[in-house]
CSV table of C-alpha atoms in Angstrom, one decimal:
chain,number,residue,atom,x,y,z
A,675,UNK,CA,204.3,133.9,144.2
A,676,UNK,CA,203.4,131.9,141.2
A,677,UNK,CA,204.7,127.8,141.6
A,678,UNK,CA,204.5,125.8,139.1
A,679,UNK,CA,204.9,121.7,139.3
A,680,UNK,CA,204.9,118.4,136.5
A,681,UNK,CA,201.5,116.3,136.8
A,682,UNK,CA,200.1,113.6,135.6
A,683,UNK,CA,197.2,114.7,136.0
A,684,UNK,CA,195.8,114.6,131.8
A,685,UNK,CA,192.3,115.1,131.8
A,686,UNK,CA,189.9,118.1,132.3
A,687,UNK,CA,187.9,115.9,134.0
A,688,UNK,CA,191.2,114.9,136.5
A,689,UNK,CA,192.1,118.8,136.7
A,690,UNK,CA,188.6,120.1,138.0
A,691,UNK,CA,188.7,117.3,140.6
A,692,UNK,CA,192.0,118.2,141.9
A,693,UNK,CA,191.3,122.2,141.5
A,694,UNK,CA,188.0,121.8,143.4
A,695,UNK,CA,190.3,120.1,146.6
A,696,UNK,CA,193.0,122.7,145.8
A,697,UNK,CA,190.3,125.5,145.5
A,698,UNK,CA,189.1,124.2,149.4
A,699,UNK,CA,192.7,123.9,151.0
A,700,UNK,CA,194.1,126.3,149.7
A,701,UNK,CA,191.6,129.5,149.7
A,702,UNK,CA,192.4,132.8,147.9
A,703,UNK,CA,194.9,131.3,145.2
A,704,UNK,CA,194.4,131.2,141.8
A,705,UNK,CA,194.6,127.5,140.1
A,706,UNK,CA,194.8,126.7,137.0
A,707,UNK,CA,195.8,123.2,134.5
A,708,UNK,CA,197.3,122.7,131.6
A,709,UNK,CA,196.4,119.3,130.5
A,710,UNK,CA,197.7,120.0,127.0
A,711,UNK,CA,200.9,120.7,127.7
A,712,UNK,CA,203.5,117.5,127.7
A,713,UNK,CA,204.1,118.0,131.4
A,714,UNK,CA,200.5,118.3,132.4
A,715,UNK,CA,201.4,121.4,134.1
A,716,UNK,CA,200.0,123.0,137.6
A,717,UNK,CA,200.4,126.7,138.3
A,718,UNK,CA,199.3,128.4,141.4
A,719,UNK,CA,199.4,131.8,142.3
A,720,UNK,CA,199.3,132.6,145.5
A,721,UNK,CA,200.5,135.6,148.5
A,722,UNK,CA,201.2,132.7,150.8
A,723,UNK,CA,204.9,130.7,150.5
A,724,UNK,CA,205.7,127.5,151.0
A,725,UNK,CA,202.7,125.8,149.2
A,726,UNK,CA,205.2,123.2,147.7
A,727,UNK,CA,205.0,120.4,150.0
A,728,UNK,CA,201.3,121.0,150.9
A,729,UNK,CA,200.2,120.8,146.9
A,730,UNK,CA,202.3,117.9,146.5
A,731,UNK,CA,200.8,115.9,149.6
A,732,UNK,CA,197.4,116.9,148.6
A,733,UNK,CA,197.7,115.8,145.0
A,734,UNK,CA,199.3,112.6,146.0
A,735,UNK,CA,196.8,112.0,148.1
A,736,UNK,CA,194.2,112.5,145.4
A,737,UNK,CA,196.7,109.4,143.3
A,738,UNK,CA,198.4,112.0,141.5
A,739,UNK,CA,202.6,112.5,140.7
A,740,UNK,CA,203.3,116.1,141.0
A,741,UNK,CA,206.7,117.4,141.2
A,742,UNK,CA,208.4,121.0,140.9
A,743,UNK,CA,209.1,122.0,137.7
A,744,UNK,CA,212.6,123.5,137.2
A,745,UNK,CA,212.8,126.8,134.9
């Protein structure tokens, strides 16, 4: 199941940092930024559902906004 959220996340820098705690909580999904793209963009893929309000908490926890992105 691939999510995908809005960030403000808008650095490399920013994005390893918050993949590295993602990386640790969340083991065996793929992470990956887009810091290029206008919405800062967030996609995980992973076999496990229900990530949504785990990212989110971890990210804001980190000072981050992150919100689903809607298709």
């Amino acid at each position: 199941m691939i999510e995908v959220f809005k960030t403000n996340v808008d650095s490399e820098e920013k994005a390893e940092e918050a993949m590295k705690l993602l990386n640790e909580k969340l083991a065996g999904c793929e992470i990956s930024f887009d810091v290029q793209d206008c919405d800062h963009v967030l996609r995980i893929d992973s076999q496990e559902e229900h990530l949504t309000g785990k990212i989110i908490a971890l990210l804001s926890g980190m000072g981050f906004q992150c919100e689903t992105l809607s298709d």
